[in-house]
PDB file of C-alpha atoms in Angstrom:
ATOM      1  CA  ILE A   1     -16.846 152.696 -90.194  1.00  0.00           C
ATOM      2  CA  LEU A   2     -19.424 151.712 -87.559  1.00  0.00           C
ATOM      3  CA  ALA A   3     -22.421 151.381 -89.915  1.00  0.00           C
ATOM      4  CA  PRO A   4     -21.269 147.979 -91.289  1.00  0.00           C
ATOM      5  CA  GLN A   5     -21.049 146.673 -87.734  1.00  0.00           C
ATOM      6  CA  TRP A   6     -24.581 147.864 -86.963  1.00  0.00           C
ATOM      7  CA  LEU A   7     -25.775 146.261 -90.181  1.00  0.00           C
ATOM      8  CA  ALA A   8     -24.138 143.015 -89.036  1.00  0.00           C
ATOM      9  CA  ILE A   9     -26.137 143.195 -85.783  1.00  0.00           C
ATOM     10  CA  GLY A  10     -29.377 143.587 -87.729  1.00  0.00           C
ATOM     11  CA  LEU A  11     -28.517 140.832 -90.181  1.00  0.00           C
ATOM     12  CA  GLN A  12     -27.547 138.411 -87.414  1.00  0.00           C
ATOM     13  CA  THR A  13     -30.769 139.219 -85.561  1.00  0.00           C
ATOM     14  CA  ALA A  14     -32.781 138.462 -88.703  1.00  0.00           C
ATOM     15  CA  GLN A  15     -30.754 135.280 -89.262  1.00  0.00           C
ATOM     16  CA  ASN A  16     -31.569 134.139 -85.721  1.00  0.00           C
ATOM     17  CA  PHE A  17     -35.256 134.294 -86.634  1.00  0.00           C
ATOM     18  CA  ARG A  18     -34.610 132.176 -89.720  1.00  0.00           C
ATOM     19  CA  GLU A  19     -32.450 129.444 -88.166  1.00  0.00           C
ATOM     20  CA  LEU A  20     -33.276 127.098 -85.344  1.00  0.00           C
ATOM     21  CA  LYS A  21     -30.490 127.505 -82.778  1.00  0.00           C
ATOM     22  CA  PRO A  22     -30.039 126.255 -79.212  1.00  0.00           C
ATOM     23  CA  ASP A  23     -29.491 129.856 -78.005  1.00  0.00           C
ATOM     24  CA  PRO A  24     -31.576 132.012 -80.355  1.00  0.00           C
ATOM     25  CA  ASP A  25     -30.928 135.114 -78.254  1.00  0.00           C
ATOM     26  CA  GLU A  26     -27.153 134.928 -78.795  1.00  0.00           C
ATOM     27  CA  LEU A  27     -25.843 136.987 -81.703  1.00  0.00           C
ATOM     28  CA  ARG A  28     -23.274 134.564 -83.012  1.00  0.00           C
ATOM     29  CA  GLY A  29     -23.262 133.292 -86.546  1.00  0.00           C
ATOM     30  CA  ARG A  30     -22.790 134.170 -90.176  1.00  0.00           C
ATOM     31  CA  TYR A  31     -22.875 137.956 -89.767  1.00  0.00           C
ATOM     32  CA  LEU A  32     -21.711 138.712 -86.237  1.00  0.00           C
ATOM     33  CA  ASP A  33     -19.979 137.238 -83.247  1.00  0.00           C
ATOM     34  CA  GLU A  34     -21.031 139.419 -80.354  1.00  0.00           C
ATOM     35  CA  ASP A  35     -18.213 138.060 -78.194  1.00  0.00           C
ATOM     36  CA  GLU A  36     -15.726 139.633 -80.594  1.00  0.00           C
ATOM     37  CA  TRP A  37     -17.735 142.751 -81.445  1.00  0.00           C
ATOM     38  CA  LEU A  38     -18.860 143.875 -77.972  1.00  0.00           C
ATOM     39  CA  PRO A  39     -15.420 144.503 -76.367  1.00  0.00           C
ATOM     40  CA  ASN A  40     -14.460 146.643 -79.369  1.00  0.00           C
ATOM     41  CA  ALA A  41     -17.733 148.558 -79.183  1.00  0.00           C
ATOM     42  CA  ILE A  42     -17.175 149.224 -75.478  1.00  0.00           C
ATOM     43  CA  ALA A  43     -13.586 150.359 -76.112  1.00  0.00           C
ATOM     44  CA  ALA A  44     -14.758 152.669 -78.926  1.00  0.00           C
ATOM     45  CA  ASN A  45     -17.586 154.031 -76.730  1.00  0.00           C
ATOM     46  CA  ASP A  46     -20.033 153.076 -79.492  1.00  0.00           C
ATOM     47  CA  MET A  47     -23.199 153.909 -77.562  1.00  0.00           C
ATOM     48  CA  SER A  48     -25.460 153.769 -80.631  1.00  0.00           C
ATOM     49  CA  GLY A  49     -24.163 150.351 -81.651  1.00  0.00           C
ATOM     50  CA  ARG A  50     -24.402 149.016 -78.109  1.00  0.00           C
ATOM     51  CA  ASN A  51     -27.938 150.394 -77.857  1.00  0.00           C
ATOM     52  CA  PHE A  52     -28.938 148.653 -81.086  1.00  0.00           C
ATOM     53  CA  HIS A  53     -27.279 145.431 -79.896  1.00  0.00           C
ATOM     54  CA  SER A  54     -29.109 145.547 -76.559  1.00  0.00           C
ATOM     55  CA  VAL A  55     -32.485 146.179 -78.208  1.00  0.00           C
ATOM     56  CA  CYS A  56     -31.898 143.254 -80.587  1.00  0.00           C
ATOM     57  CA  LYS A  57     -31.048 141.022 -77.619  1.00  0.00           C
ATOM     58  CA  LEU A  58     -34.232 142.160 -75.858  1.00  0.00           C
ATOM     59  CA  LEU A  59     -36.298 141.509 -78.983  1.00  0.00           C
ATOM     60  CA  LEU A  60     -34.822 138.017 -79.451  1.00  0.00           C
ATOM     61  CA  GLY A  61     -35.131 137.198 -75.756  1.00  0.00           C
ATOM     62  CA  TYR A  62     -38.781 138.208 -75.809  1.00  0.00           C
ATOM     63  CA  HIS A  63     -39.730 136.410 -79.016  1.00  0.00           C
ATOM     64  CA  PHE A  64     -37.927 133.204 -78.094  1.00  0.00           C
ATOM     65  CA  ASP A  65     -39.238 133.159 -74.501  1.00  0.00           C
ATOM     66  CA  VAL A  66     -35.802 133.338 -72.916  1.00  0.00           C
ATOM     67  CA  ASP A  67     -37.366 134.523 -69.677  1.00  0.00           C
ATOM     68  CA  ASP A  68     -34.351 133.630 -67.531  1.00  0.00           C
ATOM     69  CA  ARG A  69     -32.281 136.289 -69.351  1.00  0.00           C
ATOM     70  CA  LEU A  70     -35.070 138.681 -70.305  1.00  0.00           C
ATOM     71  CA  GLU A  71     -34.718 140.829 -67.177  1.00  0.00           C
ATOM     72  CA  LYS A  72     -30.989 141.243 -67.865  1.00  0.00           C
ATOM     73  CA  TYR A  73     -31.660 142.243 -71.484  1.00  0.00           C
ATOM     74  CA  ALA A  74     -34.341 144.729 -70.415  1.00  0.00           C
ATOM     75  CA  ARG A  75     -32.007 146.301 -67.856  1.00  0.00           C
ATOM     76  CA  GLU A  76     -29.129 146.568 -70.356  1.00  0.00           C
ATOM     77  CA  ALA A  77     -31.362 148.078 -73.027  1.00  0.00           C
ATOM     78  CA  GLU A  78     -32.725 150.585 -70.527  1.00  0.00           C
ATOM     79  CA  ASP A  79     -29.207 151.518 -69.384  1.00  0.00           C
ATOM     80  CA  LEU A  80     -28.117 152.070 -73.008  1.00  0.00           C
ATOM     81  CA  ARG A  81     -31.261 153.784 -74.311  1.00  0.00           C
ATOM     82  CA  GLY A  82     -29.463 157.142 -74.470  1.00  0.00           C
ATOM     83  CA  GLY A  83     -27.459 155.793 -77.396  1.00  0.00           C
ATOM     84  CA  GLY A  84     -30.664 155.267 -79.343  1.00  0.00           C
ATOM     85  CA  LYS A  85     -32.144 158.760 -79.204  1.00  0.00           C
ATOM     86  CA  GLY A  86     -33.609 159.636 -82.561  1.00  0.00           C
ATOM     87  CA  ASN A  87     -33.195 156.090 -83.861  1.00  0.00           C
ATOM     88  CA  THR A  88     -35.778 153.411 -84.625  1.00  0.00           C
ATOM     89  CA  PRO A  89     -34.444 151.077 -81.906  1.00  0.00           C
ATOM     90  CA  LEU A  90     -35.699 153.524 -79.267  1.00  0.00           C
ATOM     91  CA  ALA A  91     -39.322 152.828 -80.236  1.00  0.00           C
ATOM     92  CA  GLN A  92     -38.590 149.111 -80.346  1.00  0.00           C
ATOM     93  CA  PHE A  93     -36.976 149.396 -76.920  1.00  0.00           C
ATOM     94  CA  TYR A  94     -40.065 151.046 -75.402  1.00  0.00           C
ATOM     95  CA  PHE A  95     -42.291 148.403 -76.968  1.00  0.00           C
ATOM     96  CA  TYR A  96     -40.299 145.303 -76.011  1.00  0.00           C
ATOM     97  CA  PHE A  97     -39.226 146.628 -72.618  1.00  0.00           C
ATOM     98  CA  SER A  98     -42.876 147.145 -71.687  1.00  0.00           C
ATOM     99  CA  LEU A  99     -43.968 143.752 -72.996  1.00  0.00           C
ATOM    100  CA  SER A 100     -41.024 142.065 -71.258  1.00  0.00           C
ATOM    101  CA  LYS A 101     -41.717 143.695 -67.902  1.00  0.00           C
ATOM    102  CA  LEU A 102     -45.382 142.680 -68.098  1.00  0.00           C
ATOM    103  CA  ARG A 103     -44.495 139.099 -69.060  1.00  0.00           C
ATOM    104  CA  LEU A 104     -41.959 138.839 -66.249  1.00  0.00           C
ATOM    105  CA  ALA A 105     -44.526 140.159 -63.764  1.00  0.00           C
ATOM    106  CA  VAL A 106     -46.631 137.075 -64.505  1.00  0.00           C
ATOM    107  CA  VAL A 107     -43.711 134.634 -64.760  1.00  0.00           C
ATOM    108  CA  ASN A 108     -42.121 135.856 -61.522  1.00  0.00           C
ATOM    109  CA  GLY A 109     -45.411 136.263 -59.655  1.00  0.00           C
ATOM    110  CA  THR A 110     -44.827 139.990 -59.124  1.00  0.00           C
ATOM    111  CA  LYS A 111     -47.848 141.309 -60.997  1.00  0.00           C
ATOM    112  CA  ASN A 112     -49.079 143.142 -57.887  1.00  0.00           C
ATOM    113  CA  ASP A 113     -45.776 144.994 -57.517  1.00  0.00           C
ATOM    114  CA  PRO A 114     -46.499 148.674 -58.295  1.00  0.00           C
ATOM    115  CA  GLY A 115     -42.906 149.063 -59.478  1.00  0.00           C
ATOM    116  CA  ILE A 116     -43.714 146.969 -62.547  1.00  0.00           C
ATOM    117  CA  MET A 117     -46.432 149.330 -63.752  1.00  0.00           C
ATOM    118  CA  ASN A 118     -44.322 152.321 -62.759  1.00  0.00           C
ATOM    119  CA  SER A 119     -41.555 151.069 -65.057  1.00  0.00           C
ATOM    120  CA  VAL A 120     -43.975 150.483 -67.953  1.00  0.00           C
ATOM    121  CA  ASN A 121     -46.203 153.574 -67.708  1.00  0.00           C
ATOM    122  CA  PRO A 122     -43.713 156.242 -68.897  1.00  0.00           C
ATOM    123  CA  TYR A 123     -42.897 154.250 -72.040  1.00  0.00           C
ATOM    124  CA  LEU A 124     -46.562 153.502 -72.627  1.00  0.00           C
ATOM    125  CA  GLN A 125     -47.295 157.248 -72.426  1.00  0.00           C
ATOM    126  CA  LEU A 126     -44.605 158.011 -75.008  1.00  0.00           C
ATOM    127  CA  ILE A 127     -45.933 155.377 -77.404  1.00  0.00           C
ATOM    128  CA  ASN A 128     -49.420 156.818 -76.899  1.00  0.00           C
ATOM    129  CA  ILE A 129     -48.178 160.304 -77.828  1.00  0.00           C
ATOM    130  CA  TRP A 130     -46.501 158.897 -80.928  1.00  0.00           C
ATOM    131  CA  SER A 131     -49.654 156.963 -81.796  1.00  0.00           C
ATOM    132  CA  GLU A 132     -51.553 160.268 -81.935  1.00  0.00           C
ATOM    133  CA  SER A 133     -49.240 161.700 -84.601  1.00  0.00           C
ATOM    134  CA  ALA A 134     -48.316 158.438 -86.369  1.00  0.00           C
ATOM    135  CA  PRO A 135     -51.162 155.988 -85.709  1.00  0.00           C
ATOM    136  CA  THR A 136     -50.271 153.659 -88.580  1.00  0.00           C
ATOM    137  CA  THR A 137     -46.885 153.008 -86.981  1.00  0.00           C
ATOM    138  CA  PHE A 138     -47.585 153.124 -83.261  1.00  0.00           C
ATOM    139  CA  ARG A 139     -51.287 152.581 -82.467  1.00  0.00           C
ATOM    140  CA  HIS A 140     -51.028 148.776 -82.606  1.00  0.00           C
ATOM    141  CA  MET A 141     -48.006 148.887 -80.261  1.00  0.00           C
ATOM    142  CA  TYR A 142     -49.904 151.001 -77.762  1.00  0.00           C
ATOM    143  CA  ASP A 143     -52.903 148.667 -77.874  1.00  0.00           C
ATOM    144  CA  LEU A 144     -50.784 145.548 -77.459  1.00  0.00           C
ATOM    145  CA  ILE A 145     -49.074 146.968 -74.366  1.00  0.00           C
ATOM    146  CA  MET A 146     -52.468 148.069 -73.023  1.00  0.00           C
ATOM    147  CA  ALA A 147     -53.834 144.568 -73.656  1.00  0.00           C
ATOM    148  CA  GLU A 148     -50.944 142.990 -71.782  1.00  0.00           C
ATOM    149  CA  LYS A 149     -51.276 145.473 -68.934  1.00  0.00           C
ATOM    150  CA  ALA A 150     -55.008 144.750 -68.651  1.00  0.00           C
ATOM    151  CA  ARG A 151     -54.358 141.004 -68.752  1.00  0.00           C
ATOM    152  CA  VAL A 152     -51.739 141.220 -65.996  1.00  0.00           C
ATOM    153  CA  LEU A 153     -54.144 143.262 -63.872  1.00  0.00           C
ATOM    154  CA  GLY A 154     -56.928 140.712 -64.431  1.00  0.00           C
ATOM    155  CA  ASP A 155     -59.089 142.911 -66.683  1.00  0.00           C
ATOM    156  CA  MET A 156     -59.795 140.325 -69.381  1.00  0.00           C
ATOM    157  CA  GLU A 157     -62.522 142.410 -71.057  1.00  0.00           C
ATOM    158  CA  GLY A 158     -60.116 145.325 -71.475  1.00  0.00           C
ATOM    159  CA  ALA A 159     -57.378 142.966 -72.593  1.00  0.00           C
ATOM    160  CA  ILE A 160     -59.529 141.428 -75.332  1.00  0.00           C
ATOM    161  CA  LEU A 161     -60.619 144.868 -76.559  1.00  0.00           C
ATOM    162  CA  HIS A 162     -57.015 146.049 -76.880  1.00  0.00           C
ATOM    163  CA  TYR A 163     -55.816 142.755 -78.402  1.00  0.00           C
ATOM    164  CA  GLU A 164     -58.496 143.049 -81.089  1.00  0.00           C
ATOM    165  CA  ARG A 165     -57.556 146.675 -81.824  1.00  0.00           C
ATOM    166  CA  SER A 166     -53.868 145.803 -81.969  1.00  0.00           C
ATOM    167  CA  ILE A 167     -54.482 142.875 -84.313  1.00  0.00           C
ATOM    168  CA  GLN A 168     -56.680 144.952 -86.613  1.00  0.00           C
ATOM    169  CA  ASP A 169     -54.317 147.962 -86.761  1.00  0.00           C
ATOM    170  CA  ALA A 170     -51.212 145.823 -87.221  1.00  0.00           C
ATOM    171  CA  HIS A 171     -52.936 143.884 -90.000  1.00  0.00           C
ATOM    172  CA  GLU A 172     -54.199 147.015 -91.785  1.00  0.00           C
ATOM    173  CA  ASN A 173     -50.782 148.679 -91.648  1.00  0.00           C
ATOM    174  CA  GLY A 174     -48.638 145.704 -92.628  1.00  0.00           C
ATOM    175  CA  PHE A 175     -46.981 144.950 -89.285  1.00  0.00           C
ATOM    176  CA  ILE A 176     -47.466 141.213 -89.691  1.00  0.00           C
ATOM    177  CA  ASN A 177     -44.935 140.314 -86.999  1.00  0.00           C
ATOM    178  CA  ASP A 178     -46.765 142.439 -84.423  1.00  0.00           C
ATOM    179  CA  GLU A 179     -50.112 141.114 -85.652  1.00  0.00           C
ATOM    180  CA  ALA A 180     -48.843 137.584 -85.005  1.00  0.00           C
ATOM    181  CA  LEU A 181     -47.570 138.636 -81.577  1.00  0.00           C
ATOM    182  CA  ALA A 182     -50.964 140.069 -80.614  1.00  0.00           C
ATOM    183  CA  ASN A 183     -52.709 136.966 -81.977  1.00  0.00           C
ATOM    184  CA  ALA A 184     -50.450 134.762 -79.826  1.00  0.00           C
ATOM    185  CA  TYR A 185     -51.934 136.285 -76.695  1.00  0.00           C
ATOM    186  CA  ASP A 186     -55.504 136.898 -77.774  1.00  0.00           C
ATOM    187  CA  GLY A 187     -57.498 134.424 -75.726  1.00  0.00           C
ATOM    188  CA  ASN A 188     -54.484 132.220 -75.036  1.00  0.00           C
ATOM    189  CA  GLU A 189     -54.983 130.701 -71.603  1.00  0.00           C
ATOM    190  CA  ALA A 190     -51.291 129.857 -71.334  1.00  0.00           C
ATOM    191  CA  TYR A 191     -50.708 133.550 -70.725  1.00  0.00           C
ATOM    192  CA  GLY A 192     -53.660 133.968 -68.376  1.00  0.00           C
ATOM    193  CA  PRO A 193     -53.674 136.209 -65.292  1.00  0.00           C
TER     194      PRO A 193
END
């Protein structure tokens, strides 16, 4: 009974990428109205659905540069990550949580705060472990997070090396969305240290 609701979350997320909307991070539209769905999910203790919802919000917030709500989405996704154990959204959570924290460190001027790296490092280590056993799926993610981490820390040589690796691996393995994401940062001064 819950699978159709989770499918609706995924479909609405995809639809948000296809349609220009004033609030692209809000899951309201043809497939889902999160204002109606979320109270029912909370009442039903649907931790997996809420986890998937929170990861989709984090993904949309990151891609559409909704930095004013990105911290909230990252916190919610982290709080609900237990509902995603063994599911694909857990890997997406680690990836987008790390990228979001690194972006916010620059946006908020907190890049020298050791807490930022401390929040990213455990997830980076997990993605690195996964990249050893499934490099075609995870190596480009690891390199993109490493590139962002190096950029935030002012190591532009290391950043460029990891951006190039991420772009190449994502391209070779068909992750065109992640290839585009890595290309958006590669040498882009707007995201400078």
